[in-house]
mmCIF file of C-alpha atoms in Angstrom:
data_model
loop_
_atom_site.group_PDB
_atom_site.id
_atom_site.type_symbol
_atom_site.label_atom_id
_atom_site.label_comp_id
_atom_site.label_asym_id
_atom_site.label_seq_id
_atom_site.Cartn_x
_atom_site.Cartn_y
_atom_site.Cartn_z
ATOM 1 C CA MET A 1 0.000 0.000 0.000
ATOM 2 C CA ARG A 2 1.172 3.503 -0.835
ATOM 3 C CA ALA A 3 0.566 6.820 0.905
ATOM 4 C CA ARG A 4 -1.913 7.920 -1.774
ATOM 5 C CA ASP A 5 -4.035 4.834 -1.001
ATOM 6 C CA LEU A 6 -4.421 5.740 2.678
ATOM 7 C CA ALA A 7 -4.674 9.527 2.282
ATOM 8 C CA THR A 8 -8.038 11.115 2.998
ATOM 9 C CA PRO A 9 -9.265 14.672 2.422
ATOM 10 C CA ARG A 10 -8.279 16.899 5.362
ATOM 11 C CA THR A 11 -9.412 20.280 6.575
ATOM 12 C CA SER A 12 -6.969 22.983 5.533
ATOM 13 C CA ILE A 13 -6.620 26.621 6.534
ATOM 14 C CA PRO A 14 -4.541 29.643 5.532
ATOM 15 C CA PRO A 15 -1.776 30.877 7.859
ATOM 16 C CA THR A 16 -3.815 34.010 8.566
ATOM 17 C CA GLU A 17 -6.607 32.085 10.326
ATOM 18 C CA THR A 18 -7.142 32.938 13.994
ATOM 19 C CA PHE A 19 -6.181 30.705 16.895
ATOM 20 C CA ALA A 20 -9.800 30.758 18.134
ATOM 21 C CA ARG A 21 -11.082 29.382 14.818
ATOM 22 C CA VAL A 22 -8.344 26.756 14.696
ATOM 23 C CA LEU A 23 -9.280 25.564 18.192
ATOM 24 C CA GLN A 24 -12.793 24.891 16.896
ATOM 25 C CA LEU A 25 -11.596 23.153 13.735
ATOM 26 C CA VAL A 26 -9.115 20.872 15.499
ATOM 27 C CA ALA A 27 -11.755 19.970 18.092
ATOM 28 C CA GLU A 28 -14.158 19.016 15.279
ATOM 29 C CA HIS A 29 -11.795 17.450 12.722
ATOM 30 C CA GLY A 30 -8.525 16.573 14.447
ATOM 31 C CA PRO A 31 -5.166 17.816 13.118
ATOM 32 C CA ILE A 32 -5.413 20.190 10.161
ATOM 33 C CA LEU A 33 -3.151 21.302 7.334
ATOM 34 C CA VAL A 34 -1.923 24.876 6.972
ATOM 35 C CA VAL A 35 -1.504 25.766 3.300
ATOM 36 C CA ASP A 36 -0.492 28.855 1.354
ATOM 37 C CA GLU A 37 -2.470 30.472 -1.460
ATOM 38 C CA HIS A 38 -1.012 27.947 -3.931
ATOM 39 C CA ARG A 39 -2.039 24.998 -1.690
ATOM 40 C CA GLY A 40 1.584 24.444 -0.704
ATOM 41 C CA LEU A 41 1.991 22.905 2.726
ATOM 42 C CA LEU A 42 3.275 25.224 5.456
ATOM 43 C CA GLY A 43 2.678 22.914 8.403
ATOM 44 C CA VAL A 44 0.266 20.946 10.549
ATOM 45 C CA ILE A 45 -1.722 22.154 13.550
ATOM 46 C CA SER A 46 -2.474 19.432 16.105
ATOM 47 C CA ASN A 47 -3.667 19.325 19.705
ATOM 48 C CA GLU A 48 -0.045 19.542 20.830
ATOM 49 C CA THR A 49 0.567 22.593 18.642
ATOM 50 C CA LEU A 50 -2.442 24.292 20.195
ATOM 51 C CA LEU A 51 -1.215 23.589 23.724
ATOM 52 C CA ARG A 52 2.207 25.027 22.873
ATOM 53 C CA GLY A 53 0.416 28.118 21.584
ATOM 54 C CA LEU A 54 -1.585 28.511 24.785
ATOM 55 C CA LEU A 55 1.207 28.015 27.301
ATOM 56 C CA PRO A 56 4.005 30.518 27.879
ATOM 57 C CA ALA A 57 7.467 29.192 27.019
ATOM 58 C CA TYR A 58 8.617 29.250 30.644
ATOM 59 C CA VAL A 59 5.731 26.945 31.640
ATOM 60 C CA GLN A 60 6.542 24.566 28.800
ATOM 61 C CA SER A 61 10.139 24.222 29.937
ATOM 62 C CA GLU A 62 9.505 23.969 33.687
ATOM 63 C CA ASP A 63 6.343 22.373 35.118
ATOM 64 C CA LEU A 64 6.789 23.984 38.532
ATOM 65 C CA LEU A 65 6.419 27.445 37.006
ATOM 66 C CA ALA A 66 2.853 26.622 35.955
ATOM 67 C CA GLY A 67 1.944 27.046 39.618
ATOM 68 C CA VAL A 68 2.820 30.752 39.565
ATOM 69 C CA LEU A 69 -0.064 31.495 37.198
ATOM 70 C CA ASP A 70 -3.305 32.152 39.014
ATOM 71 C CA GLU A 71 -6.663 31.632 37.285
ATOM 72 C CA LYS A 72 -7.015 35.292 36.304
ATOM 73 C CA SER A 73 -3.528 35.415 34.750
ATOM 74 C CA ALA A 74 -4.163 32.167 32.894
ATOM 75 C CA ALA A 75 -7.483 33.485 31.560
ATOM 76 C CA THR A 76 -5.723 36.625 30.302
ATOM 77 C CA LEU A 77 -3.044 34.543 28.562
ATOM 78 C CA PHE A 78 -5.656 32.341 26.910
ATOM 79 C CA ALA A 79 -7.698 35.358 25.763
ATOM 80 C CA LYS A 80 -4.604 36.889 24.149
ATOM 81 C CA ALA A 81 -3.784 33.568 22.484
ATOM 82 C CA HIS A 82 -7.197 33.516 20.784
ATOM 83 C CA GLU A 83 -6.246 36.660 18.847
ATOM 84 C CA ARG A 84 -3.033 35.189 17.454
ATOM 85 C CA LYS A 85 -2.706 33.961 13.883
ATOM 86 C CA VAL A 86 -1.893 30.392 12.886
ATOM 87 C CA GLU A 87 1.393 31.451 11.294
ATOM 88 C CA GLU A 88 2.660 32.286 14.801
ATOM 89 C CA LEU A 89 2.063 28.684 15.910
ATOM 90 C CA LEU A 90 3.915 26.929 13.121
ATOM 91 C CA ALA A 91 7.163 25.352 14.215
ATOM 92 C CA VAL A 92 10.277 26.027 12.213
ATOM 93 C CA GLY A 93 11.713 22.819 10.829
ATOM 94 C CA ASP A 94 10.571 19.751 8.990
ATOM 95 C CA VAL A 95 7.143 19.920 7.411
ATOM 96 C CA PRO A 96 5.355 16.544 7.587
ATOM 97 C CA LEU A 97 5.005 15.834 3.880
ATOM 98 C CA VAL A 98 5.229 12.597 1.901
ATOM 99 C CA GLU A 99 4.831 11.712 -1.740
ATOM 100 C CA GLY A 100 1.877 9.669 -2.955
ATOM 101 C CA GLU A 101 4.117 6.765 -3.962
ATOM 102 C CA ASP A 102 5.835 6.550 -0.546
ATOM 103 C CA SER A 103 5.374 3.362 1.464
ATOM 104 C CA LEU A 104 3.594 3.317 4.814
ATOM 105 C CA ILE A 105 6.936 2.721 6.535
ATOM 106 C CA GLU A 106 8.196 5.944 4.942
ATOM 107 C CA VAL A 107 5.056 7.697 6.220
ATOM 108 C CA ALA A 108 5.728 6.344 9.723
ATOM 109 C CA SER A 109 9.324 7.549 9.526
ATOM 110 C CA VAL A 110 8.226 11.101 8.648
ATOM 111 C CA MET A 111 5.706 11.093 11.510
ATOM 112 C CA VAL A 112 8.410 10.086 13.983
ATOM 113 C CA ARG A 113 11.028 12.499 12.622
ATOM 114 C CA THR A 114 8.636 15.472 12.635
ATOM 115 C CA SER A 115 6.714 14.453 15.794
ATOM 116 C CA SER A 116 3.494 14.912 13.843
ATOM 117 C CA SER A 117 0.228 13.002 14.176
ATOM 118 C CA LEU A 118 -0.725 14.018 10.622
ATOM 119 C CA VAL A 119 1.298 14.036 7.423
ATOM 120 C CA ALA A 120 0.231 15.668 4.195
ATOM 121 C CA VAL A 121 0.376 13.612 1.013
ATOM 122 C CA GLN A 122 1.255 15.226 -2.286
ATOM 123 C CA ASP A 123 0.967 13.691 -5.705
ATOM 124 C CA GLN A 124 2.455 15.405 -8.740
ATOM 125 C CA GLY A 125 3.170 18.512 -6.658
ATOM 126 C CA ARG A 126 -0.397 18.851 -5.324
ATOM 127 C CA ILE A 127 -1.645 18.137 -1.799
ATOM 128 C CA ILE A 128 -4.197 15.329 -2.165
ATOM 129 C CA GLY A 129 -4.948 14.762 1.511
ATOM 130 C CA GLY A 130 -3.403 13.586 4.717
ATOM 131 C CA ILE A 131 -2.742 10.501 6.787
ATOM 132 C CA ALA A 132 -3.546 10.617 10.496
ATOM 133 C CA LEU A 133 -1.495 8.574 12.943
ATOM 134 C CA THR A 134 -4.570 6.581 13.988
ATOM 135 C CA ASP A 135 -5.293 5.620 10.368
ATOM 136 C CA LEU A 136 -1.689 4.580 9.821
ATOM 137 C CA LEU A 137 -1.628 2.438 12.978
ATOM 138 C CA GLU A 138 -4.917 0.762 12.040
ATOM 139 C CA GLN A 139 -3.517 -0.097 8.614
ATOM 140 C CA LEU A 140 -0.221 -1.394 9.995
ATOM 141 C CA ALA A 141 -2.105 -3.573 12.504
ATOM 142 C CA ARG A 142 -3.906 -5.462 9.719
#
């Protein structure tokens, strides 16, 4: 089986979409693709990406510091996060992208290397869909 055989249509958004809207979309559809105006892949937004966007860097690096935020401060941080744009959440580095002819082992390798629960699949230079980690694991278990 090849990546194109397991790929399914995925929700995609532009990098200018708001964090608040992305929260809704990920809650409804799972990880989503961020694409430019030419449908080129810029990245993937997952639950983990959203959490990184909500939490200040110092809390992410040291659990004990989470205790210094009271409820009011946390609410203020979360409200400010809702106004941010998706492009601010995208990590610099490997974009989880595979070719349609890639094997499922190659897909798994990209997921591990990029720490992504969704990879985009392109065929002939066009994004044709994505493969979620759960779909890949179900297929590999058969």
